[in-house]
Short mmCIF file of C-alpha atoms and ligand atoms in Angstrom, two decimals:
data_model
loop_
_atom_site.label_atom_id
_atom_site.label_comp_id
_atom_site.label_asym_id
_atom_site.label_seq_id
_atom_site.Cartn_x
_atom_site.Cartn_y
_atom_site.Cartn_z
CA UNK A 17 -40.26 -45.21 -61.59
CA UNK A 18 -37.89 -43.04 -59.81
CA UNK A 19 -39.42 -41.83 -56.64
CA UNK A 20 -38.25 -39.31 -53.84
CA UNK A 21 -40.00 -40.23 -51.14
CA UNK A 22 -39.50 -37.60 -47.85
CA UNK A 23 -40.30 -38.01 -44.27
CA UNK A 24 -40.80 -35.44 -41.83
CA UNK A 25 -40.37 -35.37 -38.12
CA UNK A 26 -42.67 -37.15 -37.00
CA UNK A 27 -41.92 -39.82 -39.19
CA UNK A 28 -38.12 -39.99 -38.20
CA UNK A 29 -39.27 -39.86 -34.27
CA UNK A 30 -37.76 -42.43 -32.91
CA UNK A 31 -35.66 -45.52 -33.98
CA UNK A 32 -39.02 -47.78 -34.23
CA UNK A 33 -40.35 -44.94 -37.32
CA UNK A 34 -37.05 -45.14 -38.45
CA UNK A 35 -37.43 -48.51 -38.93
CA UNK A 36 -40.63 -48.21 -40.17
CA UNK A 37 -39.35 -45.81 -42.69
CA UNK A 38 -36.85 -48.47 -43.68
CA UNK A 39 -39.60 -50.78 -43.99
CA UNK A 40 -42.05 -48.36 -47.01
CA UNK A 41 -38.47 -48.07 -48.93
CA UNK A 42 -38.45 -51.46 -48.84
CA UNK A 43 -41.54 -52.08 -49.81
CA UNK A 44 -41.54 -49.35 -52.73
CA UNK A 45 -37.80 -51.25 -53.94
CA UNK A 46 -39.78 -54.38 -54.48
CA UNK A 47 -42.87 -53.48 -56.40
CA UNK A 48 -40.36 -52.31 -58.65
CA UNK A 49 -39.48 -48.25 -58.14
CA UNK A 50 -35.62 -46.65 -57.53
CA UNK A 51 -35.89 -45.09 -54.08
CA UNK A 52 -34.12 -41.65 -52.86
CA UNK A 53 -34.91 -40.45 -49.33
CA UNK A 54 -35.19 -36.89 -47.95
CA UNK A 55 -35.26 -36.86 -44.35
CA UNK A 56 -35.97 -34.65 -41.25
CA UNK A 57 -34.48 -34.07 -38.07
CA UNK A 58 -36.00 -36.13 -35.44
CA UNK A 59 -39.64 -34.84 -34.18
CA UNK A 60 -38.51 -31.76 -31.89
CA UNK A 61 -35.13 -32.11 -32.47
CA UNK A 62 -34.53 -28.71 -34.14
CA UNK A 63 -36.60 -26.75 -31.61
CA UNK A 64 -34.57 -28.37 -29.09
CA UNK A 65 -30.83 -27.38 -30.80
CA UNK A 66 -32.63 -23.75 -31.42
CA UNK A 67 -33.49 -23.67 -27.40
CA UNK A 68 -29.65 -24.74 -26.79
CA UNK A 69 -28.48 -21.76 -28.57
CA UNK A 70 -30.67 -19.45 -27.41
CA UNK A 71 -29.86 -20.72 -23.90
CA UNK A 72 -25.79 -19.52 -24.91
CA UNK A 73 -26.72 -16.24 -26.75
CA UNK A 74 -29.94 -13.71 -27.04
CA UNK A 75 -28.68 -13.12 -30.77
CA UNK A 76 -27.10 -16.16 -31.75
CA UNK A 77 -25.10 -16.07 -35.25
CA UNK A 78 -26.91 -17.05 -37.88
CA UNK A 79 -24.01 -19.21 -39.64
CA UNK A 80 -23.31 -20.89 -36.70
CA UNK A 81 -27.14 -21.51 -36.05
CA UNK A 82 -27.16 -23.09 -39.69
CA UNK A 83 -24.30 -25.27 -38.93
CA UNK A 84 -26.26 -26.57 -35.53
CA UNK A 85 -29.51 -26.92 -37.05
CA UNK A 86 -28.14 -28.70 -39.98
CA UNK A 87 -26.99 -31.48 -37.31
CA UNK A 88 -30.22 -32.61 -36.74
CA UNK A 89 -30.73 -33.91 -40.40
CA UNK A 90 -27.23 -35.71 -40.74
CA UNK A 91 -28.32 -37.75 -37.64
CA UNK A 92 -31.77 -39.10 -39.16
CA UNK A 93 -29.85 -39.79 -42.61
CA UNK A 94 -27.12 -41.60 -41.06
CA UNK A 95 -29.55 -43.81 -38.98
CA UNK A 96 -32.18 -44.21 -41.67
CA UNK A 97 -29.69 -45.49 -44.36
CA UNK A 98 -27.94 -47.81 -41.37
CA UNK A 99 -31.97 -49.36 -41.18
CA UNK A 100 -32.04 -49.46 -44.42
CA UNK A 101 -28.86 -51.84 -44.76
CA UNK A 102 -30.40 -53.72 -42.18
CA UNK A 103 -33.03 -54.95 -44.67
CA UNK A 104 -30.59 -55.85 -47.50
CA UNK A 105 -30.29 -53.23 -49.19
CA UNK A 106 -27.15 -50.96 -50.49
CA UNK A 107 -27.97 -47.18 -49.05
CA UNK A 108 -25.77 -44.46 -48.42
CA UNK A 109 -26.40 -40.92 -46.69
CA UNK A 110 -25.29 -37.95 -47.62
CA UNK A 111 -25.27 -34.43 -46.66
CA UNK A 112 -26.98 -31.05 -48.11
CA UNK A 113 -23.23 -31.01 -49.40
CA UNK A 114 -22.49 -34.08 -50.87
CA UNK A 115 -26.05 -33.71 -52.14
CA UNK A 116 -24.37 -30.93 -54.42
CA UNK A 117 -26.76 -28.47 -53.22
CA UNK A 118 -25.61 -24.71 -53.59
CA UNK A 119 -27.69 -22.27 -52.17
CA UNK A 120 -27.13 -18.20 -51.69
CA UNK A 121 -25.79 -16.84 -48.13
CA UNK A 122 -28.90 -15.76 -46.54
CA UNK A 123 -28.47 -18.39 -43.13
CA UNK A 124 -31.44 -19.55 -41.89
CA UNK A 125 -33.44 -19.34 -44.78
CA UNK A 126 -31.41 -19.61 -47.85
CA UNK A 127 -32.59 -20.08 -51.14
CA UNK A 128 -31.59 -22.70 -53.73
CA UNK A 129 -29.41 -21.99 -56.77
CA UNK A 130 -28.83 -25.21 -58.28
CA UNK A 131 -28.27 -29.01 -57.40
CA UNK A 132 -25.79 -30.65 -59.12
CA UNK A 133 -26.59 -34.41 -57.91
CA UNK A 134 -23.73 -35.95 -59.11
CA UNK A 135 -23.39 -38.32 -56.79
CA UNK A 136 -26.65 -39.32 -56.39
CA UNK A 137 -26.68 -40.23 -59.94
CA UNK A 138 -23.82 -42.39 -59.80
CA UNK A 139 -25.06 -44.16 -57.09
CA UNK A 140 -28.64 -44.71 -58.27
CA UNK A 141 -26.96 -46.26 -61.36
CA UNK A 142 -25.18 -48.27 -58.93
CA UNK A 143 -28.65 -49.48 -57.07
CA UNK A 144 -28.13 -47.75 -53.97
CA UNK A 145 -30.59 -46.05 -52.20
CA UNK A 146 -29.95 -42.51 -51.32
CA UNK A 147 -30.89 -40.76 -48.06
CA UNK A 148 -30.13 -36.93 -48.02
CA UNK A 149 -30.25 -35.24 -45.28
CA UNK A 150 -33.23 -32.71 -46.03
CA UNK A 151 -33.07 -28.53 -44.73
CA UNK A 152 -29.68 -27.87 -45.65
CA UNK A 153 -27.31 -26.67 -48.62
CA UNK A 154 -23.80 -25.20 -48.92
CA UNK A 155 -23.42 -21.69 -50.13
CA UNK A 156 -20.33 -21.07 -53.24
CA UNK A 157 -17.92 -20.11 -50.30
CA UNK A 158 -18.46 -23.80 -48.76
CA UNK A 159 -20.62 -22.43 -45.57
CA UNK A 160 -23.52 -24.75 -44.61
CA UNK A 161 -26.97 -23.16 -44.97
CA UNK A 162 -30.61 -24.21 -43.81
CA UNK A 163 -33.77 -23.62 -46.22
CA UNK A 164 -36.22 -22.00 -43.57
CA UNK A 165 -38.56 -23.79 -41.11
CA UNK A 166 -39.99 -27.22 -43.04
CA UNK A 167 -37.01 -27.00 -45.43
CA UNK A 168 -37.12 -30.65 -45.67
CA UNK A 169 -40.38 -30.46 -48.27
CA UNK A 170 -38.33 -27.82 -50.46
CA UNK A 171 -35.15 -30.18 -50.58
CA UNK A 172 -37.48 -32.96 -51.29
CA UNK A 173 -39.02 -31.30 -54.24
CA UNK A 174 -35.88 -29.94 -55.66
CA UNK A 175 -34.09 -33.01 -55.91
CA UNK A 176 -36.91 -34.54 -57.71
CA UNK A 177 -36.25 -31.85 -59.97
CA UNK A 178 -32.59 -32.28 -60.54
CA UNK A 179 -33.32 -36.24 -60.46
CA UNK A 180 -35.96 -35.59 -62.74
CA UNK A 181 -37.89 -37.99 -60.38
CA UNK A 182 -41.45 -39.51 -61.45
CA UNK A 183 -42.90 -38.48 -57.85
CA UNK A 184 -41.94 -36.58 -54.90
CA UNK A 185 -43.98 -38.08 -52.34
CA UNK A 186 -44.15 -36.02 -48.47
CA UNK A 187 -44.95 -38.13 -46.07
CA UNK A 188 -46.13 -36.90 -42.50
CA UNK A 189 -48.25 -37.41 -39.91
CA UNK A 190 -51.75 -36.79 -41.76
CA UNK A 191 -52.97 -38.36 -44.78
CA UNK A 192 -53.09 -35.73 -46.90
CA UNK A 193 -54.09 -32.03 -47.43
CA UNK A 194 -56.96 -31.15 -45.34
CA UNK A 195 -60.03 -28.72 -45.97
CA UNK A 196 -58.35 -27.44 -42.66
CA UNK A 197 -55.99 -28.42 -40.54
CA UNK A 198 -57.23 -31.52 -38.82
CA UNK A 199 -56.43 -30.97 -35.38
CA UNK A 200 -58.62 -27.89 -35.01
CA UNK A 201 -61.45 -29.17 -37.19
CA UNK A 202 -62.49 -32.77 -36.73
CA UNK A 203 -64.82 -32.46 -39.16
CA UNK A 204 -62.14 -31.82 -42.06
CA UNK A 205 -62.16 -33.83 -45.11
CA UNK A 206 -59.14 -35.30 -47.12
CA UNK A 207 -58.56 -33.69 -50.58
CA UNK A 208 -57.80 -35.91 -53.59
CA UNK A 209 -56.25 -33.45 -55.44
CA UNK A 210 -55.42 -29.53 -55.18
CA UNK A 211 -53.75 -27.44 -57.61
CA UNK A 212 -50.42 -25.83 -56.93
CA UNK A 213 -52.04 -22.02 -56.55
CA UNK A 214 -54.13 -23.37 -54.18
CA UNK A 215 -51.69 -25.51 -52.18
CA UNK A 216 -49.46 -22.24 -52.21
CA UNK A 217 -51.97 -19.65 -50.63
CA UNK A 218 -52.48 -22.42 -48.12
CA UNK A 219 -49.16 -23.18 -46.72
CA UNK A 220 -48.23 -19.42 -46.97
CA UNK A 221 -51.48 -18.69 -44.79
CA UNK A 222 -50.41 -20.96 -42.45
CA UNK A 223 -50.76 -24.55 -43.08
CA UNK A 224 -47.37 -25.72 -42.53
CA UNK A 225 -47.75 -29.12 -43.96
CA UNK A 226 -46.23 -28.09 -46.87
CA UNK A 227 -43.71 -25.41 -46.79
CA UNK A 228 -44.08 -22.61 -48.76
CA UNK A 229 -41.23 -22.49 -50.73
CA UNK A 230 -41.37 -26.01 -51.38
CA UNK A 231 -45.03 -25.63 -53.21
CA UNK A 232 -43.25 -22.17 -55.08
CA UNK A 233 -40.89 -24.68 -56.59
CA UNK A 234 -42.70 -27.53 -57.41
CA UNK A 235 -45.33 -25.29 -59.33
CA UNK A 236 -42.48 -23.48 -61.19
CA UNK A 237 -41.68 -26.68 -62.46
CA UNK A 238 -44.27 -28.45 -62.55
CA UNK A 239 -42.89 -31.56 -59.84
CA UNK A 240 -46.31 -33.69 -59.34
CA UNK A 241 -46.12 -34.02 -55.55
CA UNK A 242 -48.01 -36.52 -53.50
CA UNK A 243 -48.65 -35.76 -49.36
CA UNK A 244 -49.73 -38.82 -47.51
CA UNK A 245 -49.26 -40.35 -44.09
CA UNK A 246 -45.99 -42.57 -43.03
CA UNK A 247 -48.04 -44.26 -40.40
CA UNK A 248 -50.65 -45.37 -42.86
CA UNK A 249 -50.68 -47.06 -46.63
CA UNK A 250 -54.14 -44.38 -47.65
CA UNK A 251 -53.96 -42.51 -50.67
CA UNK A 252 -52.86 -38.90 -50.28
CA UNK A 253 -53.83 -35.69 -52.04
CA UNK A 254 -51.72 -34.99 -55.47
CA UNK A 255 -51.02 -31.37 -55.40
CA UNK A 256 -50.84 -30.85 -59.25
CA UNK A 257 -51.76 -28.26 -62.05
CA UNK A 258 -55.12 -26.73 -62.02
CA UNK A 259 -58.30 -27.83 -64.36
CA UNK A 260 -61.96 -26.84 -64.98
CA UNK A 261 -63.15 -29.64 -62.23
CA UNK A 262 -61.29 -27.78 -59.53
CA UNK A 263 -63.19 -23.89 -60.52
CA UNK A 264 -66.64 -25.55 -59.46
CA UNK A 265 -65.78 -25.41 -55.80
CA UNK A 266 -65.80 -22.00 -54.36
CA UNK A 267 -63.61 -22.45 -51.18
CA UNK A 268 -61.12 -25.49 -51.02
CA UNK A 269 -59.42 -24.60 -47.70
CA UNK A 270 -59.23 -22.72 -44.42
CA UNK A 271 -55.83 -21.53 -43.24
CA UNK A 272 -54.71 -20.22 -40.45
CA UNK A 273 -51.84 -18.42 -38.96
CA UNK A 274 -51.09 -17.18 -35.47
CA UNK A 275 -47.15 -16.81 -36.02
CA UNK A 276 -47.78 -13.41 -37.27
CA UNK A 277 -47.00 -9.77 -35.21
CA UNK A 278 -48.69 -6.54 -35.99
CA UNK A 279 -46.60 -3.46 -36.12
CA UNK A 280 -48.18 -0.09 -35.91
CA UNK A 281 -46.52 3.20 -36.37
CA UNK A 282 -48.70 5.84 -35.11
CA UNK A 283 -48.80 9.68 -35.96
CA UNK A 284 -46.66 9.26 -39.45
CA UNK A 285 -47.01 12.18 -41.12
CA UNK A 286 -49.06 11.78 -44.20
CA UNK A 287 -46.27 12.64 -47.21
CA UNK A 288 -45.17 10.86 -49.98
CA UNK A 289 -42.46 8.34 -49.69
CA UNK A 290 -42.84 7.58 -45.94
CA UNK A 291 -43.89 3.80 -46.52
CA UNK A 292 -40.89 3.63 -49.41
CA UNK A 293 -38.42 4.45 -46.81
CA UNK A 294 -39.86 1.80 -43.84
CA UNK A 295 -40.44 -0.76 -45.93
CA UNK A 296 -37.62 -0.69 -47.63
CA UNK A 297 -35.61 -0.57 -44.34
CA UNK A 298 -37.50 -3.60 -43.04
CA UNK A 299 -36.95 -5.41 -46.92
CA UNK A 300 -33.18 -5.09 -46.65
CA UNK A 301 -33.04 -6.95 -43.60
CA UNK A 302 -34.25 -9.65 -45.66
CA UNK A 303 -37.57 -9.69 -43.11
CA UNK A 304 -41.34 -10.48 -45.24
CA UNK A 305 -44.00 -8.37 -45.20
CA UNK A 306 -47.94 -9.42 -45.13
CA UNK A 307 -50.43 -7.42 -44.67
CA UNK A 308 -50.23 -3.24 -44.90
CA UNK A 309 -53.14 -1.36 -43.36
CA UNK A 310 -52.70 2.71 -43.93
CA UNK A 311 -56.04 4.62 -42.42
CA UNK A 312 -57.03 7.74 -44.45
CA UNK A 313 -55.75 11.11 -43.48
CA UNK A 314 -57.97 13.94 -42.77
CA UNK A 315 -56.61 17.12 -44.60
CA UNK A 316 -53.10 15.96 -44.87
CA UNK A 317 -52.99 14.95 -41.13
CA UNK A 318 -50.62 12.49 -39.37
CA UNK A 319 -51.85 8.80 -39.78
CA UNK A 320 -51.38 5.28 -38.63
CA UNK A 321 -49.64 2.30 -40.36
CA UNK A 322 -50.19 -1.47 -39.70
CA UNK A 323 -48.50 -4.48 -40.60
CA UNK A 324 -47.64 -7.88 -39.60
CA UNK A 325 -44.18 -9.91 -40.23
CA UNK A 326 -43.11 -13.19 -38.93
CA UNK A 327 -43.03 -13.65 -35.58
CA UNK A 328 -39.82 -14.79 -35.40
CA UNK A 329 -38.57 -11.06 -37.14
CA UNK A 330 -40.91 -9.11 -34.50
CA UNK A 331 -37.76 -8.14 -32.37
CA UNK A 332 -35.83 -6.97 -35.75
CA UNK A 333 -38.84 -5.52 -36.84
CA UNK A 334 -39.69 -3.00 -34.27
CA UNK A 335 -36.21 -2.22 -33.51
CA UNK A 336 -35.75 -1.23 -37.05
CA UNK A 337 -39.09 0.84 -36.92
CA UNK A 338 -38.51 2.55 -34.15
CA UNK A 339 -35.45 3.77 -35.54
CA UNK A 340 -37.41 5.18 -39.00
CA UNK A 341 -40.27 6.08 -36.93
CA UNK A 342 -37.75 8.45 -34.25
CA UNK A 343 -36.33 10.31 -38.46
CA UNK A 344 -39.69 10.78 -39.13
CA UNK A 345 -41.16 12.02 -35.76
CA UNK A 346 -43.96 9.62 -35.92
CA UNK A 347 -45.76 9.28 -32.48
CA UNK A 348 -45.51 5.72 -31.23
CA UNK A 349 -44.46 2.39 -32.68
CA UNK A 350 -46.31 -0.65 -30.95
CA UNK A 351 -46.38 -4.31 -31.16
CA UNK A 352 -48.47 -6.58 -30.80
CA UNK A 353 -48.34 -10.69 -31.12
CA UNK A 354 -51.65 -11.86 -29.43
CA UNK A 355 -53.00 -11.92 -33.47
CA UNK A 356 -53.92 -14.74 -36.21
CA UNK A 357 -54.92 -14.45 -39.59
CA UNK A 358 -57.75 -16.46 -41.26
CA UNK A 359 -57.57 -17.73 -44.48
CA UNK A 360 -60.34 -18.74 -47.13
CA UNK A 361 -58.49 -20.22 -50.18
CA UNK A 362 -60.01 -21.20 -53.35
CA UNK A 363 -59.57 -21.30 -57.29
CA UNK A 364 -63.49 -20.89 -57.90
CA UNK A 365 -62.89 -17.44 -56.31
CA UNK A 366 -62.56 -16.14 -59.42
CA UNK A 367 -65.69 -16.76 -61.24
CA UNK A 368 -67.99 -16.40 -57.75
CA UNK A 369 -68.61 -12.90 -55.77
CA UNK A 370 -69.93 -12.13 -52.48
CA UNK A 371 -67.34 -14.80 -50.81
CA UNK A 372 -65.23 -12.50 -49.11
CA UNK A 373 -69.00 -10.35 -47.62
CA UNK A 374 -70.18 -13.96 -46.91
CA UNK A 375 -66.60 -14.41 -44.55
CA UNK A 376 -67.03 -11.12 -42.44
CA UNK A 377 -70.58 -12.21 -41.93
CA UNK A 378 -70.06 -14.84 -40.73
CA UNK A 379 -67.47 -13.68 -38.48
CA UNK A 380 -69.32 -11.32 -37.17
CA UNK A 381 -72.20 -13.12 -36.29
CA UNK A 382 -69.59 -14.98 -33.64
CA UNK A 383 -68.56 -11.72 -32.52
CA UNK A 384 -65.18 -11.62 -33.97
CA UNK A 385 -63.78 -8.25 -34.78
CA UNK A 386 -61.55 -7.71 -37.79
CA UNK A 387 -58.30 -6.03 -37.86
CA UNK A 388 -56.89 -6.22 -41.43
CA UNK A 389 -58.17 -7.39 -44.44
CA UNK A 390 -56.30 -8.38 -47.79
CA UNK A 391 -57.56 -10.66 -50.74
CA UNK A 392 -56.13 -11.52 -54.06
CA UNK A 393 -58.07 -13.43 -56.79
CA UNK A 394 -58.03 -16.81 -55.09
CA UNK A 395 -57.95 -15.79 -50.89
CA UNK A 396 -59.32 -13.35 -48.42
CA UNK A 397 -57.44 -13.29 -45.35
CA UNK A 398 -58.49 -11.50 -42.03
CA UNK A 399 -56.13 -10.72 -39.23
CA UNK A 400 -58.16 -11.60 -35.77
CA UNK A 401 -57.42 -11.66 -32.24
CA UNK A 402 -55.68 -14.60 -31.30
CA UNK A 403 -58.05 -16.01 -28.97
CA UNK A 404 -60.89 -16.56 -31.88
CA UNK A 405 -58.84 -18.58 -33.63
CA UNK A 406 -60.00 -21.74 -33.66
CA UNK A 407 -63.46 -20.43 -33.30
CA UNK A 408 -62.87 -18.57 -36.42
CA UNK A 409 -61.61 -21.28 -38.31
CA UNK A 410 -64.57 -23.52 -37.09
CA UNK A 411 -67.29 -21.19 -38.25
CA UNK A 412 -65.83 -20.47 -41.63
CA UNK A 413 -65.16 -24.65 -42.61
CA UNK A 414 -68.84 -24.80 -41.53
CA UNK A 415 -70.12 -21.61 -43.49
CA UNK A 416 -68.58 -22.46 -47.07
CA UNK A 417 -70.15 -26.41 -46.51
CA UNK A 418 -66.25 -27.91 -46.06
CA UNK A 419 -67.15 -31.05 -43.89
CA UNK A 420 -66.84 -34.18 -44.56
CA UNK A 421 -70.28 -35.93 -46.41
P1 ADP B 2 -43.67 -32.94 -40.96
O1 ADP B 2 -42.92 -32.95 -39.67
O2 ADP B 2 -43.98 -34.29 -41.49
O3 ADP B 2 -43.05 -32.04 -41.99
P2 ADP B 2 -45.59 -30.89 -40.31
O4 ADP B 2 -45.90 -30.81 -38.85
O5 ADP B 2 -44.65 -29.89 -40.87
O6 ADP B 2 -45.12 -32.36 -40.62
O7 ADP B 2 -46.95 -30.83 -41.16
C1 ADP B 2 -48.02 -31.69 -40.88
C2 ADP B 2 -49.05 -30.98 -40.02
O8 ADP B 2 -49.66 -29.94 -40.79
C3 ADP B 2 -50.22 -31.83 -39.60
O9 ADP B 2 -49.94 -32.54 -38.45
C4 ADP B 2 -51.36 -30.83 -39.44
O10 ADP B 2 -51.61 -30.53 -38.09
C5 ADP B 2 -50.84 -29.57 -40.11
N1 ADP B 2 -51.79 -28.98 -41.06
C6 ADP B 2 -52.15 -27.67 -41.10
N2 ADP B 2 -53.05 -27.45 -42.04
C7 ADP B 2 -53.29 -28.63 -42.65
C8 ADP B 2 -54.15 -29.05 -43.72
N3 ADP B 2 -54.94 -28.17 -44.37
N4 ADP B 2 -54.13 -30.35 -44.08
C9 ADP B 2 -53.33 -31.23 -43.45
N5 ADP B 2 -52.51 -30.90 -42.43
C10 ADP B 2 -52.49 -29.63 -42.03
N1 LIG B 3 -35.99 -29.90 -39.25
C1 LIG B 3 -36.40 -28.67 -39.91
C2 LIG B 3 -37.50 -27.97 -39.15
O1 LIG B 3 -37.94 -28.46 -38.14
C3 LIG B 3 -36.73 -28.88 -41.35
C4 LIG B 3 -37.91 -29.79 -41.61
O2 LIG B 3 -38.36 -30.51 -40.72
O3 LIG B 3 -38.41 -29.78 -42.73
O4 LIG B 3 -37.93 -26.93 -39.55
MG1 MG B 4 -43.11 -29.93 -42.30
#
């Protein structure tokens, strides 16, 4: 079989993981499989390069940013192929670049156009091992890009793609996919499996150990992907296509969120094509919207709009609301980032009602007010104060039966 395996962070640490790391690819060569690595920066690393330039500039550039960032991933390829050697094997490292992947210009969270993987090939064919340095791409005009926070997973998957790979395993720091995430809920219990819809409304609610994108991708085509622990030999959970076993469980997973801010423009006056013209402002600065609250107007009166974005686009955000909201002589813009969002996510959804009633019950019998509220076939998601959180999260693992038996 041809298997990429990647590791994440915390399983590039320090040079004793990396070892270790060198170690599993060992171990997978010799039962048999063709190895190609996708690694991280080292745990912390890219926070730490993202504090340096924020230490030089307040509004760094975002090519240069992508250039820095994509440092941290040529350092744990170089040293992971170098351990690699060590154990007698032939490896080689290589770059987003050499990697042959092309990705648009959007810096800092470009998207991927296609992977060419030439050289890869040849030097599969040739029994090396390849370790690619995960997060990063080069756009058509030879800049270096990044793929957006946990860009690592989506390189992982897309390469297994272009490689046409049996398996794209992630491996982290937990064994699997959780019913929650397992540091807030001790209680949480390992999934086997999860289908990609699933898997997606998860990570995009918040649990980041799969990144979004990466899950988008592997679902478009169909990449079985395996998420299991570096530190550990355990099964994992197999994120895969959806069948009729999965529908009999209402809710699979609790997600939650608390890099969200809430935007509200106050005293809009209540016309058509007033939410065209924000959100399209906010859209062309390439900057995602969530969640939309409008309240109802009274007799054509001014109202209120609410909405969250990254946290990270808060500052672009408001500056570019405030600007719409002066043209449109709406009242007051405010912001606010003390919020989370709680997720409940499952594919049973469908075919059961009363779910989302049986959520704000159950939040409100702990006293937690909610803000916004937005479902889709498969989710409900509330937005909270940020102190409930974990409470939040708690309550609802415990209301739809999630524990472990
Ligand atoms: P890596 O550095 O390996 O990419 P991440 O930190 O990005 O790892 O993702 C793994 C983390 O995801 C775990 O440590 C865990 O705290 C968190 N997480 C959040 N939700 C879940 C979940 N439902 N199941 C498992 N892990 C989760
Ligand atoms: N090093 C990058 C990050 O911290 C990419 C990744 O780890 O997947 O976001
Ligand atoms: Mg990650």
């Amino acid at each position: 079989m041809l298997l990429v395996q990647k590791y994440g962070g915390t399983s590039v640490a320090n040079v004793d993981r990396i070892k270790a790391v060198a170690e599993r690819v060992d171990k997978t060569i010799k039962e048999g499989h063709k190895v190609v690595v996708v690694v991280s920066a080292m745990a912390g690393e890219t926070d730490k390069l993202i504090n340096l330039a924020h230490q030089i500039s307040s509004n760094p550039s975002e090519r240069e940013m992508d250039l820095l960032l994509s440092s941290g991933e040529r350092i744990t390829s170089s040293l992971t192929a170098m351990a690699i050697k060590e154990l007698g094997h032939k490896a080689i490292a290589l770059t987003g670049r050499q990697t042959g992947i092309v990705t648009d210009a959007v810096h800092t969270k470009a998207k991927i156009e296609r992977i060419t993987a030439d050289r890869v090939k040849r030097a599969l064919e040739e029994n090396y091992v390849v370790v690619i340095a995960g997060f990063q791409g080069i756009t058509e005009t030879d800049d270096v890009t990044t793929l957006g926070r946990g860009g690592s997973d989506l390189s992982a998957v897309a390469i297994a793609h272009a490689l046409n790979a049996d398996l794209c395993e992630i491996y982290t720091d937990v064994d699997g996919v959780y019913t929650a995430d397992p540091r807030i809920v001790q209680d949480a219990r390992k999934l086997d499996r999860i289908s990609y819809e699933e898997m997606l409304e998860l990570a995009s609610l918040g649990s980041k150990v799969l990144q979004t994108r990466s899950v988008e991708f592997a679902m478009k085509y169909n990449v079985p992907v395996v998420v299991r622990s570096s530190f550990n030999y355990n099964p994992g959970t197999l994120v895969t296509k959806e069948d009729k076993e999965m529908e009999k469980v209402v809710v699979s997973g609790i997600a939650h969120d608390v890099n969200q801010a809430k935007i509200t423009v106050m005293g809009v006056p209540d016309k058509p094509g007033i939410a065209a013209r924000l959100f399209k402002k906010i859209a062309d600065a390439n900057i995602v919207v969530d969640m939309i609250v409008q309240n109802i107007s009274i007799d054509g009166k001014a109202t209120d709009i609410s909405f969250t974005v990254p946290k990270t686009d808060s500052k672009k955000t408001l500056k570019i609301t405030e600007e719409i909201a002066k043209e449109l002589g709406a009242r007051a813009v405010d912001l606010r980032e003390d919020i989370a969002k709680v997720s409940i996510v499952g594919v049973g959804m469908r075919t059961h009602s009363g779910v989302a009633a049986q959520m704000f019950d159950a939040l409100a019998r702990h006293g937690i007010n909610i803000m916004a509220i937005s479902t889709s076939e498969i989710k409900v998601s509330c937005l909270i104060d940020a102190k409930f959180t974990e409470l939040a999260v708690r309550v609802l693992h415990e209301t739809f039966g999630l524990a472990a038996i």
